Amino acid sequence: MLRSSIKKCIFRAINSTAAMYISETTVRVRYAETDKMGYVYYGNYTQYYEVGRVEAMRALGTSYKEMEDNGVMLPVYTCSLKYMKPALYDDLLLIKTIIKELPTLKITFDYEIYNEKNELLNTGNTTLVFINMETNKPCRAPESFIERIKNYF
Amino acid sequence: MLRSSIKKCIFRAINSTAAMYISETTVRVRYAETDKMGYVYYGNYTQYYEVGRVEAMRALGTSYKEMEDNGVMLPVYTCSLKYMKPALYDDLLLIKTIIKELPTLKITFDYEIYNEKNELLNTGNTTLVFINMETNKPCRAPESFIERIKNYF
Amino acid sequence: MLRSSIKKCIFRAINSTAAMYISETTVRVRYAETDKMGYVYYGNYTQYYEVGRVEAMRALGTSYKEMEDNGVMLPVYTCSLKYMKPALYDDLLLIKTIIKELPTLKITFDYEIYNEKNELLNTGNTTLVFINMETNKPCRAPESFIERIKNYF
Amino acid sequence: MLRSSIKKCIFRAINSTAAMYISETTVRVRYAETDKMGYVYYGNYTQYYEVGRVEAMRALGTSYKEMEDNGVMLPVYTCSLKYMKPALYDDLLLIKTIIKELPTLKITFDYEIYNEKNELLNTGNTTLVFINMETNKPCRAPESFIERIKNYF
């Protein structure tokens, strides 16, 4: 019994580091997204985050559009961004999107953005809430989405 | 009879130069709207045009929001822009919005954008179509809107 | 001497709660800023924050543009946003911008955004760093700026 | 003489259809780019045009960034857009960019935007002027760029 407990603990420990879903996508910086400083405007990283999480869902075999078509939307509740180095015009950015916890009534995405020299430019996260579009009330993550993601946890 | 025709002609001639509705509003250039050239990004003038026409409608005592709430929307059909001088960060721009013809199934707005030195930076126009949001088909300009604007023509 | 110390302490204590600089400005939600959810897109609040802090500086009798013209720029280092209720198309938003601490090498702005019904829609903050544009290195807040703001602290 | 005229005419006719440079690229519609109508905001097509012309230059083996790095920039002088059908959220758009004439002091790009059902959603064009960034005056298209494109004409 003790042994089984220990095993469980070990399993959990391993699991806690390993269990997450990671997805990568790229985005090319548009001229429109730069500002007179010559950098990407600080607010435009939110669009890169959006691209990151939308492609993370597509890589799971579903899509955010499909979720909305099925009556569930995901407005953003909190967003946090940290700017280490500026992204520049025409940079081909790598967006790493990470889901560290199984979604419940909400889902948190972490983001890391790298340039082609593999420099970490920006990190951040967003928490979004599942909303039933008919009732306009919070709801649980759709079963079909949980099905696709739970294997990673 | 001839006389009346002449009168009519004269009236029309005068009318054709005089009859229009003009509205003015200002907008402050945001950092977000500049690009690495240090100018306002060419695409962002479309937002200034939007501000121009929306405030033109508000100055008539109605609003575009009200029109949508009443089931009529105004998607843009054509847009044309000419860039003479760049608008710069923090410029307080004057947007002159002109309606030269009574709206029918569509409405055309002309725009002129000036900086604080009264330099003409940009001219353009947009044609929008009235769409009944229920049928998703073109419709005539709402009567209440025509009522407000026809005095200028 | 003791007495003077106590006085100083009391003064500081009072000061620490009272001492802040608050500025208010308004912004009208543009159609461009909404998304298909019918709300203001979550990333566009960063532009409202920008308007808030820029007008906060202007209300002090200076401007961010002037600071850049004098060789100091203010890139954003961190940004955090919390969305309580959605801002809607054509809402006239009140942006309250608060500086709670005298700027040093960096400056933090807090923001509160209200709609016309005085509902608190969004709160957030940004920390920006003063950068000498010649050396591209961090620097202290310009003396002229400190002069204008220190009376509030 | 007549014969030569006819030949010339035939040559021109062939030439007029054949001599052009066409490039294609795709762009996925972001949530940020939609508006409350559920369509892509009319101003955001300007960003798709930018992507179109930038990728057209890259496909030629050069890039707009490289041109700027070499001291020549391309501000937009005129832009014209026509909206036939709305682009929708998550649409994978095909942007066809066409250069119909060898650039001189200016360059004109034509655009056609299609959705995945191959429906033509939008057409437009932009004329941009070559500016020497040192003198801030118009200049001829860089020789290296002409070299790459002239084979298509």
Coordinates of C-alpha atoms in Angstrom, one line a residue:
Chain A
M1 CA 0.0 0.0 0.0
L2 CA 2.8 2.3 0.9
R3 CA 4.6 1.3 -2.2
S4 CA 1.6 2.0 -4.3
S5 CA 1.3 5.5 -2.7
I6 CA 4.9 6.2 -3.5
K7 CA 4.4 5.1 -7.0
K8 CA 1.4 7.3 -7.3
C9 CA 3.5 10.2 -6.0
I10 CA 6.2 9.6 -8.4
F11 CA 3.8 9.2 -11.2
R12 CA 2.2 12.5 -10.2
A13 CA 5.5 14.3 -10.0
I14 CA 6.5 13.1 -13.4
N15 CA 3.0 13.8 -14.7
S16 CA 3.0 17.3 -13.3
T17 CA 6.1 18.3 -15.3
A18 CA 5.2 16.3 -18.4
A19 CA 1.4 16.9 -18.6
M20 CA 0.8 19.7 -20.9
Y21 CA -0.2 20.4 -24.5
I22 CA 2.2 22.4 -26.6
S23 CA 1.6 23.8 -30.1
E24 CA 3.8 25.9 -32.4
T25 CA 2.9 28.1 -35.2
T26 CA 4.6 31.0 -37.0
V27 CA 3.5 34.5 -38.0
R28 CA 5.2 37.1 -40.1
V29 CA 5.3 40.6 -38.7
R30 CA 3.3 43.0 -40.9
Y31 CA 4.3 46.7 -41.5
A32 CA 0.8 47.5 -40.1
E33 CA 1.8 46.0 -36.8
T34 CA 4.9 48.1 -36.3
D35 CA 4.9 51.6 -34.8
K36 CA 7.1 54.6 -35.1
M37 CA 9.6 53.1 -32.6
G38 CA 10.2 50.5 -35.4
Y39 CA 9.0 47.8 -33.1
V40 CA 5.8 45.7 -33.1
Y41 CA 3.2 47.8 -31.2
Y42 CA 2.8 46.3 -27.7
G43 CA -0.9 45.8 -28.2
N44 CA -0.5 43.7 -31.4
Y45 CA 1.0 40.8 -29.4
T46 CA -2.5 40.0 -28.4
Q47 CA -3.2 39.1 -32.0
Y48 CA -0.2 36.8 -32.1
Y49 CA -1.6 35.2 -28.9
E50 CA -4.9 34.8 -30.7
V51 CA -3.2 33.1 -33.7
G52 CA -1.2 30.9 -31.2
R53 CA -4.3 29.6 -29.4
V54 CA -6.4 29.2 -32.5
E55 CA -3.8 27.2 -34.2
A56 CA -3.3 25.2 -31.0
M57 CA -6.9 24.2 -31.2
R58 CA -6.7 23.4 -34.9
A59 CA -3.7 21.2 -34.3
L60 CA -5.9 19.2 -31.9
G61 CA -8.2 18.5 -34.8
T62 CA -10.9 21.0 -33.9
S63 CA -11.2 24.8 -34.3
Y64 CA -12.3 27.8 -32.4
K65 CA -14.7 28.6 -35.2
E66 CA -16.3 25.2 -34.9
M67 CA -16.7 25.7 -31.2
E68 CA -18.6 29.0 -31.8
D69 CA -20.6 27.4 -34.5
N70 CA -21.7 24.9 -31.9
G71 CA -22.8 27.7 -29.6
V72 CA -19.8 28.1 -27.2
M73 CA -17.6 31.2 -27.3
L74 CA -14.5 32.0 -25.4
P75 CA -14.1 35.7 -24.4
V76 CA -10.9 36.7 -22.7
Y77 CA -11.0 37.2 -18.9
T78 CA -7.4 38.1 -18.2
C79 CA -4.3 38.8 -20.2
S80 CA -0.8 39.4 -19.2
L81 CA 2.2 40.2 -21.3
K82 CA 5.9 40.7 -20.8
Y83 CA 8.2 42.3 -23.4
M84 CA 11.8 41.3 -23.3
K85 CA 13.1 42.2 -26.7
P86 CA 11.3 44.0 -29.6
A87 CA 9.9 42.0 -32.5
L88 CA 10.8 43.8 -35.7
Y89 CA 9.2 44.3 -39.2
D90 CA 9.3 41.2 -41.3
D91 CA 10.5 39.0 -38.5
L92 CA 9.1 35.4 -38.8
L93 CA 8.0 34.8 -35.3
L94 CA 7.6 31.4 -33.6
I95 CA 4.6 31.3 -31.3
K96 CA 4.7 28.5 -28.7
T97 CA 1.3 28.0 -27.1
I98 CA 1.0 25.9 -24.0
I99 CA -2.0 24.5 -22.1
K100 CA -0.8 23.4 -18.6
E101 CA -4.1 22.4 -17.1
L102 CA -7.2 20.6 -18.3
P103 CA -9.9 23.3 -19.1
T104 CA -12.9 23.5 -16.8
L105 CA -15.1 26.5 -16.9
K106 CA -12.1 28.4 -18.1
I107 CA -8.9 27.7 -20.0
T108 CA -5.5 29.2 -19.7
F109 CA -3.0 29.5 -22.5
D110 CA 0.7 30.4 -22.0
Y111 CA 2.7 31.9 -24.8
E112 CA 6.3 32.3 -25.7
I113 CA 7.3 34.2 -28.8
Y114 CA 10.7 33.8 -30.4
N115 CA 12.4 35.4 -33.4
E116 CA 14.4 33.5 -36.1
K117 CA 17.6 33.8 -34.0
N118 CA 15.7 31.9 -31.3
E119 CA 15.7 34.9 -29.0
L120 CA 12.8 34.9 -26.5
L121 CA 11.0 38.2 -27.2
N122 CA 7.8 38.0 -25.3
T123 CA 5.9 35.8 -22.8
G124 CA 2.4 36.0 -21.7
N125 CA -0.8 34.2 -20.9
T126 CA -4.6 34.6 -21.3
T127 CA -7.4 33.1 -19.4
L128 CA -10.7 32.7 -21.3
V129 CA -14.1 31.6 -20.1
F130 CA -16.4 29.2 -21.9
I131 CA -19.7 30.9 -22.5
N132 CA -22.9 29.3 -23.7
M133 CA -24.0 31.7 -26.4
E134 CA -27.7 30.9 -26.0
T135 CA -27.8 31.7 -22.2
N136 CA -24.8 34.0 -22.2
K137 CA -23.7 32.2 -19.1
P138 CA -20.4 30.4 -18.2
C139 CA -20.4 26.7 -19.1
R140 CA -18.0 23.8 -18.9
A141 CA -15.6 23.2 -21.8
P142 CA -17.4 21.2 -24.6
E143 CA -17.0 17.5 -24.1
S144 CA -15.6 17.1 -27.7
F145 CA -12.8 19.5 -26.8
I146 CA -12.0 17.8 -23.5
E147 CA -11.9 14.4 -25.4
R148 CA -9.2 15.7 -27.7
I149 CA -7.0 17.4 -25.1
K150 CA -7.3 15.0 -22.1
N151 CA -4.7 12.6 -23.5
Y152 CA -2.0 15.1 -22.9
F153 CA -2.8 15.3 -19.2
Chain B
M1 CA -43.3 77.5 -69.8
L2 CA -39.9 78.3 -71.2
R3 CA -39.4 80.7 -68.4
S4 CA -40.2 78.1 -65.8
S5 CA -37.7 75.7 -67.5
I6 CA -35.0 78.2 -67.3
K7 CA -35.8 78.9 -63.7
K8 CA -35.6 75.2 -63.0
C9 CA -32.3 75.0 -64.7
I10 CA -30.9 77.9 -62.7
F11 CA -32.2 76.4 -59.6
R12 CA -30.6 73.1 -60.4
A13 CA -27.3 74.7 -61.2
I14 CA -27.2 76.5 -57.9
N15 CA -28.4 73.5 -56.2
S16 CA -25.7 71.3 -57.7
T17 CA -23.0 73.4 -56.2
A18 CA -24.6 74.3 -53.0
A19 CA -26.5 71.2 -51.9
M20 CA -24.5 69.1 -49.7
Y21 CA -24.1 68.1 -46.1
I22 CA -20.8 68.8 -44.4
S23 CA -19.7 67.7 -41.0
E24 CA -16.4 68.1 -39.1
T25 CA -14.8 66.2 -36.3
T26 CA -11.3 65.6 -35.0
V27 CA -9.2 62.6 -34.1
R28 CA -5.8 62.4 -32.3
V29 CA -3.3 60.1 -34.0
R30 CA -2.4 57.2 -31.7
Y31 CA 1.0 55.6 -31.5
A32 CA -0.7 52.3 -32.4
E33 CA -1.7 53.9 -35.7
T34 CA 1.8 54.8 -36.8
D35 CA 4.2 52.4 -38.5
K36 CA 7.9 52.1 -38.7
M37 CA 8.0 54.8 -41.4
G38 CA 6.9 57.2 -38.6
Y39 CA 3.7 57.9 -40.5
V40 CA 0.1 56.8 -40.0
Y41 CA -0.2 53.4 -41.6
Y42 CA -2.1 53.8 -44.9
G43 CA -4.8 51.4 -43.8
N44 CA -5.7 53.3 -40.7
Y45 CA -7.2 56.2 -42.6
T46 CA -10.2 53.9 -43.1
Q47 CA -10.8 54.2 -39.3
Y48 CA -10.6 58.0 -39.6
Y49 CA -13.2 57.8 -42.4
E50 CA -15.4 55.7 -40.2
V51 CA -15.1 58.2 -37.4
G52 CA -15.9 60.9 -39.9
R53 CA -19.1 59.4 -41.2
V54 CA -20.3 58.2 -37.8
E55 CA -19.9 61.6 -36.4
A56 CA -21.6 63.1 -39.5
M57 CA -24.6 61.0 -38.7
R58 CA -24.5 61.9 -35.0
A59 CA -24.4 65.6 -35.9
L60 CA -27.7 65.0 -37.8
G61 CA -29.3 63.9 -34.6
T62 CA -29.2 60.2 -35.2
S63 CA -26.4 57.6 -35.1
Y64 CA -25.2 54.6 -37.0
K65 CA -25.7 52.5 -33.9
E66 CA -29.3 53.5 -33.8
M67 CA -29.7 52.5 -37.5
E68 CA -28.2 49.1 -36.8
D69 CA -30.4 48.7 -33.7
N70 CA -33.3 49.4 -36.1
G71 CA -32.3 46.6 -38.4
V72 CA -30.4 48.4 -41.1
M73 CA -26.6 48.0 -41.6
L74 CA -24.2 49.8 -43.9
P75 CA -21.4 47.6 -45.2
V76 CA -18.8 49.4 -47.3
Y77 CA -19.0 48.7 -51.1
T78 CA -16.2 50.8 -52.4
C79 CA -13.4 52.8 -50.8
S80 CA -10.8 55.0 -52.4
L81 CA -8.0 56.9 -50.7
K82 CA -5.3 59.4 -51.8
Y83 CA -2.3 60.2 -49.7
M84 CA -0.8 63.6 -50.2
K85 CA 1.2 64.2 -47.0
P86 CA 1.7 61.9 -44.1
A87 CA -0.2 62.3 -40.8
L88 CA 2.2 62.0 -37.9
Y89 CA 2.0 60.7 -34.3
D90 CA 0.0 62.9 -32.0
D91 CA -1.4 65.1 -34.8
L92 CA -4.8 66.4 -34.1
L93 CA -6.5 65.7 -37.4
L94 CA -9.6 67.5 -38.8
I95 CA -11.8 65.1 -40.7
K96 CA -14.3 66.8 -43.0
T97 CA -17.0 64.5 -44.1
I98 CA -19.3 65.5 -47.1
I99 CA -22.5 63.9 -48.4
K100 CA -23.0 65.3 -51.9
E101 CA -26.1 63.3 -52.9
L102 CA -29.3 62.2 -51.2
P103 CA -28.8 58.6 -50.2
T104 CA -30.9 56.0 -52.0
L105 CA -30.0 52.3 -51.9
K106 CA -26.5 53.5 -51.2
I107 CA -24.7 56.5 -49.7
T108 CA -21.4 58.1 -50.6
F109 CA -19.3 60.0 -48.2
D110 CA -16.3 62.1 -49.3
Y111 CA -13.5 62.8 -46.8
E112 CA -10.8 65.4 -46.4
I113 CA -8.2 65.1 -43.7
Y114 CA -6.2 68.1 -42.5
N115 CA -3.5 68.5 -39.9
E116 CA -3.3 71.4 -37.4
K117 CA -1.3 73.5 -39.9
N118 CA -4.4 73.2 -42.2
E119 CA -2.4 71.1 -44.7
L120 CA -4.6 68.7 -46.7
L121 CA -3.1 65.3 -46.0
N122 CA -5.6 62.9 -47.4
T123 CA -8.8 62.7 -49.5
G124 CA -11.1 59.8 -50.1
N125 CA -14.5 58.4 -50.4
T126 CA -16.6 55.4 -49.4
T127 CA -19.8 54.1 -50.9
L128 CA -21.9 52.0 -48.5
V129 CA -25.1 50.1 -49.2
F130 CA -28.2 49.9 -46.9
I131 CA -28.8 46.3 -46.0
N132 CA -31.9 45.0 -44.2
M133 CA -30.4 42.9 -41.5
E134 CA -33.4 40.5 -41.4
T135 CA -33.5 39.7 -45.1
N136 CA -29.8 40.4 -45.7
K137 CA -30.9 42.3 -48.9
P138 CA -30.3 45.9 -50.0
C139 CA -33.0 48.3 -49.0
R140 CA -33.7 52.0 -49.2
A141 CA -32.2 54.4 -46.7
P142 CA -34.4 54.5 -43.6
E143 CA -37.1 57.2 -43.9
S144 CA -36.0 58.8 -40.5
F145 CA -32.5 59.3 -41.9
I146 CA -33.8 60.8 -45.2
E147 CA -36.0 63.1 -43.2
R148 CA -33.0 64.5 -41.3
I149 CA -30.7 64.9 -44.3
K150 CA -33.0 66.1 -47.1
N151 CA -33.1 69.7 -45.8
Y152 CA -29.5 70.0 -47.0
F153 CA -30.4 69.1 -50.6
Chain C
M1 CA 13.8 65.2 17.1
L2 CA 11.6 62.2 18.0
R3 CA 8.6 64.4 17.5
S4 CA 9.8 65.4 14.1
S5 CA 10.4 61.8 13.2
I6 CA 6.9 60.9 14.2
K7 CA 5.5 63.7 12.2
K8 CA 7.5 62.6 9.2
C9 CA 6.1 59.1 9.6
I10 CA 2.6 60.3 9.9
F11 CA 3.1 62.5 6.9
R12 CA 4.5 59.6 4.9
A13 CA 1.6 57.3 5.9
I14 CA -1.0 59.8 4.8
N15 CA 1.0 60.5 1.8
S16 CA 1.3 56.9 0.8
T17 CA -2.4 56.5 0.5
A18 CA -3.2 60.0 -0.8
A19 CA -0.3 60.6 -3.1
M20 CA -1.1 59.7 -6.7
Y21 CA -1.8 61.4 -9.9
I22 CA -5.2 60.7 -11.6
S23 CA -6.2 61.8 -15.0
E24 CA -9.4 61.1 -17.0
T25 CA -10.2 61.1 -20.7
T26 CA -12.8 59.6 -22.9
V27 CA -12.7 57.5 -26.1
R28 CA -15.6 56.5 -28.4
V29 CA -15.6 52.8 -29.4
R30 CA -15.0 52.5 -33.2
Y31 CA -16.6 49.8 -35.3
A32 CA -13.1 48.8 -36.3
E33 CA -12.4 48.0 -32.7
T34 CA -15.3 45.5 -32.3
D35 CA -15.1 41.9 -33.3
K36 CA -17.7 39.3 -34.4
M37 CA -18.6 38.7 -30.7
G38 CA -20.0 42.2 -30.9
Y39 CA -17.5 43.3 -28.1
V40 CA -14.4 45.4 -28.3
Y41 CA -11.6 43.0 -29.2
Y42 CA -9.5 42.2 -26.1
G43 CA -6.3 43.5 -27.7
N44 CA -7.7 46.9 -28.5
Y45 CA -7.9 47.9 -24.8
T46 CA -4.1 48.4 -25.1
Q47 CA -4.9 51.3 -27.4
Y48 CA -7.3 52.8 -24.8
Y49 CA -4.5 52.4 -22.2
E50 CA -2.2 54.3 -24.6
V51 CA -4.8 57.1 -25.0
G52 CA -5.1 57.2 -21.2
R53 CA -1.5 57.6 -20.4
V54 CA -0.8 60.0 -23.3
E55 CA -3.6 62.2 -22.1
A56 CA -2.4 61.9 -18.5
M57 CA 0.9 63.3 -19.6
R58 CA -0.7 66.0 -21.7
A59 CA -2.8 67.0 -18.7
L60 CA 0.4 67.6 -16.8
G61 CA 1.4 70.2 -19.4
T62 CA 3.8 68.0 -21.3
S63 CA 3.4 65.3 -23.9
Y64 CA 4.8 61.9 -24.8
K65 CA 5.6 63.3 -28.2
E66 CA 7.7 66.0 -26.6
M67 CA 9.5 63.4 -24.6
E68 CA 10.4 61.5 -27.7
D69 CA 11.4 64.7 -29.5
N70 CA 13.8 65.2 -26.6
G71 CA 15.4 61.8 -27.1
V72 CA 13.6 59.7 -24.5
M73 CA 11.2 56.9 -25.4
L74 CA 9.0 54.7 -23.3
P75 CA 8.6 51.1 -24.6
V76 CA 6.2 48.9 -22.6
Y77 CA 7.8 46.3 -20.4
T78 CA 4.7 44.6 -18.9
C79 CA 1.0 44.9 -19.4
S80 CA -1.8 43.2 -17.6
L81 CA -5.5 43.4 -18.4
K82 CA -8.7 42.2 -16.7
Y83 CA -12.0 42.1 -18.5
M84 CA -15.1 42.4 -16.3
K85 CA -17.8 43.4 -18.8
P86 CA -17.6 44.0 -22.5
A87 CA -17.3 47.4 -24.0
L88 CA -19.7 47.8 -26.9
Y89 CA -19.8 49.6 -30.2
D90 CA -20.3 53.4 -29.9
D91 CA -19.8 53.3 -26.1
L92 CA -18.3 56.5 -24.8
L93 CA -15.7 55.1 -22.5
L94 CA -14.2 56.9 -19.5
I95 CA -10.5 56.0 -19.1
K96 CA -9.1 56.7 -15.6
T97 CA -5.3 56.7 -15.6
I98 CA -3.5 56.6 -12.3
I99 CA 0.2 57.0 -11.4
K100 CA 0.7 55.7 -7.9
E101 CA 4.5 56.1 -7.6
L102 CA 7.0 58.6 -8.7
P103 CA 8.7 57.3 -11.9
T104 CA 12.4 56.3 -11.6
L105 CA 13.9 54.2 -14.4
K106 CA 10.4 53.0 -15.1
I107 CA 6.8 54.2 -14.7
T108 CA 3.6 52.3 -13.9
F109 CA 0.2 53.4 -15.1
D110 CA -3.0 51.8 -13.7
Y111 CA -6.2 52.0 -15.7
E112 CA -9.9 51.7 -15.1
I113 CA -12.4 51.8 -17.9
Y114 CA -16.0 52.7 -17.4
N115 CA -19.0 52.9 -19.7
E116 CA -21.6 55.6 -19.6
K117 CA -23.7 53.7 -17.1
N118 CA -20.6 54.0 -14.9
E119 CA -20.0 50.3 -14.9
L120 CA -16.4 49.2 -14.5
L121 CA -15.6 47.2 -17.6
N122 CA -11.9 46.7 -17.5
T123 CA -8.8 47.3 -15.2
G124 CA -5.2 47.0 -16.0
N125 CA -1.7 48.4 -15.8
T126 CA 1.4 48.9 -17.8
T127 CA 5.0 49.4 -16.8
L128 CA 7.2 51.3 -19.2
V129 CA 10.9 51.9 -19.1
F130 CA 12.6 55.2 -20.0
I131 CA 15.1 54.6 -22.8
N132 CA 17.7 57.1 -24.0
M133 CA 17.1 57.0 -27.8
E134 CA 20.8 57.8 -28.5
T135 CA 22.4 55.1 -26.4
N136 CA 19.3 52.8 -26.5
K137 CA 19.9 52.2 -22.8
P138 CA 17.5 52.7 -19.8
C139 CA 17.7 56.1 -18.2
R140 CA 16.0 58.1 -15.4
A141 CA 12.7 59.8 -16.0
P142 CA 13.5 63.3 -17.6
E143 CA 13.8 66.0 -14.9
S144 CA 11.2 68.1 -16.6
F145 CA 8.7 65.3 -16.3
I146 CA 9.6 64.7 -12.6
E147 CA 9.2 68.4 -11.9
R148 CA 5.6 68.3 -13.2
I149 CA 4.5 65.2 -11.4
K150 CA 6.3 65.4 -8.1
N151 CA 3.8 67.8 -6.6
Y152 CA 1.3 65.0 -6.6
F153 CA 3.5 62.8 -4.3
Chain D
M1 CA 4.1 49.4 -93.7
L2 CA 0.6 48.3 -93.1
R3 CA 1.8 44.8 -92.4
S4 CA 4.3 46.1 -89.8
S5 CA 1.5 48.0 -88.2
I6 CA -0.6 44.9 -88.0
K7 CA 2.2 43.0 -86.6
K8 CA 2.8 45.6 -84.0
C9 CA -0.9 45.5 -83.1
I10 CA -0.8 41.7 -82.7
F11 CA 2.3 41.9 -80.7
R12 CA 0.8 44.5 -78.4
A13 CA -2.4 42.5 -78.0
I14 CA -0.4 39.4 -77.0
N15 CA 1.8 41.5 -74.8
S16 CA -1.1 43.2 -73.0
T17 CA -2.4 39.9 -71.8
A18 CA 0.9 38.1 -71.2
A19 CA 3.2 40.7 -69.7
M20 CA 2.6 40.8 -66.0
Y21 CA 3.9 39.4 -62.8
I22 CA 1.5 37.4 -60.7
S23 CA 2.1 36.1 -57.2
E24 CA -0.2 34.3 -54.8
T25 CA -0.2 33.9 -51.0
T26 CA -2.7 33.0 -48.3
V27 CA -3.7 34.6 -45.1
R28 CA -6.0 33.3 -42.4
V29 CA -8.6 35.8 -41.1
R30 CA -8.0 36.6 -37.4
Y31 CA -10.8 37.3 -34.9
A32 CA -9.2 40.7 -34.4
E33 CA -9.9 41.5 -38.0
T34 CA -13.6 40.9 -37.9
D35 CA -16.1 43.5 -36.7
K36 CA -19.5 43.2 -35.0
M37 CA -21.1 42.7 -38.5
G38 CA -19.3 39.3 -38.4
Y39 CA -17.3 40.3 -41.5
V40 CA -13.7 41.4 -41.9
Y41 CA -13.6 45.2 -41.2
Y42 CA -13.3 47.0 -44.5
G43 CA -10.1 48.7 -43.5
N44 CA -8.3 45.4 -42.7
Y45 CA -8.1 44.5 -46.4
T46 CA -5.3 47.0 -46.6
Q47 CA -3.2 44.7 -44.5
Y48 CA -4.0 41.8 -46.8
Y49 CA -2.9 43.9 -49.7
E50 CA 0.3 44.6 -47.8
V51 CA 0.9 40.9 -47.2
G52 CA 0.1 40.4 -50.9
R53 CA 2.7 42.8 -52.2
V54 CA 5.4 42.0 -49.7
E55 CA 5.1 38.3 -50.5
A56 CA 5.1 39.2 -54.3
M57 CA 8.5 40.9 -53.7
R58 CA 9.8 38.0 -51.6
A59 CA 8.8 35.5 -54.4
L60 CA 11.0 37.6 -56.7
G61 CA 13.9 36.8 -54.5
T62 CA 14.1 40.1 -52.8
S63 CA 12.1 41.7 -50.0
Y64 CA 10.6 45.0 -49.1
K65 CA 12.6 45.0 -45.8
E66 CA 15.8 44.7 -47.9
M67 CA 14.7 47.6 -50.0
E68 CA 14.2 49.8 -46.9
D69 CA 17.5 48.5 -45.5
N70 CA 19.1 49.8 -48.7
G71 CA 17.5 53.2 -48.2
V72 CA 14.4 53.2 -50.4
M73 CA 10.9 53.1 -49.0
L74 CA 7.5 52.8 -50.6
P75 CA 4.8 54.9 -49.1
V76 CA 1.3 54.4 -50.6
Y77 CA 0.1 57.1 -52.8
T78 CA -3.4 55.8 -53.8
C79 CA -5.5 52.9 -52.7
S80 CA -8.8 51.7 -54.1
L81 CA -10.9 48.8 -52.8
K82 CA -14.1 47.1 -53.9
Y83 CA -16.0 44.7 -51.7
M84 CA -18.1 42.1 -53.4
K85 CA -18.6 39.5 -50.7
P86 CA -17.6 39.5 -47.1
A87 CA -14.6 37.6 -45.8
L88 CA -15.4 35.7 -42.7
Y89 CA -13.7 34.7 -39.5
D90 CA -11.1 31.9 -40.0
D91 CA -11.4 32.0 -43.8
L92 CA -8.2 31.0 -45.5
L93 CA -8.0 33.7 -48.1
L94 CA -6.0 33.6 -51.3
I95 CA -4.5 36.9 -52.2
K96 CA -3.5 37.2 -55.9
T97 CA -1.1 40.2 -56.4
I98 CA -0.5 41.4 -59.9
I99 CA 2.1 43.9 -61.3
K100 CA 0.9 44.9 -64.8
E101 CA 3.5 47.5 -65.6
L102 CA 7.3 47.8 -65.1
P103 CA 7.8 50.1 -62.1
T104 CA 9.3 53.6 -62.7
L105 CA 9.1 56.3 -60.1
K106 CA 6.0 54.4 -58.8
I107 CA 4.6 50.9 -58.8
T108 CA 1.1 49.7 -59.0
F109 CA -0.1 46.4 -57.5
D110 CA -3.5 45.0 -58.3
Y111 CA -5.2 42.5 -55.9
E112 CA -7.8 39.9 -56.0
I113 CA -8.9 38.1 -52.8
Y114 CA -10.7 34.7 -52.9
N115 CA -12.1 32.5 -50.2
E116 CA -11.7 28.7 -50.1
K117 CA -14.8 28.3 -52.2
N118 CA -12.9 30.3 -54.9
E119 CA -15.4 33.1 -54.6
L120 CA -14.0 36.5 -55.5
L121 CA -14.5 38.6 -52.4
N122 CA -12.5 41.8 -53.0
T123 CA -10.5 43.5 -55.7
G124 CA -8.3 46.6 -55.4
N125 CA -5.1 48.3 -56.2
T126 CA -2.4 50.4 -54.6
T127 CA 0.1 52.8 -56.2
L128 CA 3.2 53.4 -54.2
V129 CA 6.1 55.8 -54.8
F130 CA 9.8 55.0 -54.5
I131 CA 11.3 57.4 -52.0
N132 CA 15.0 57.9 -51.3
M133 CA 15.1 57.8 -47.5
E134 CA 18.1 60.1 -47.3
T135 CA 16.8 62.9 -49.4
N136 CA 13.1 62.1 -48.8
K137 CA 12.5 62.6 -52.5
P138 CA 11.0 60.4 -55.1
C139 CA 13.5 58.2 -57.0
R140 CA 13.5 55.5 -59.6
A141 CA 12.8 51.9 -58.6
P142 CA 16.1 50.3 -57.5
E143 CA 18.0 48.6 -60.3
S144 CA 18.2 45.3 -58.5
F145 CA 14.5 45.2 -58.2
I146 CA 14.0 46.1 -61.9
E147 CA 16.5 43.3 -62.8
R148 CA 14.3 40.8 -61.1
I149 CA 11.0 41.8 -62.4
K150 CA 11.8 42.9 -66.0
N151 CA 11.8 39.3 -67.3
Y152 CA 8.1 39.2 -66.8
F153 CA 7.5 42.1 -69.1

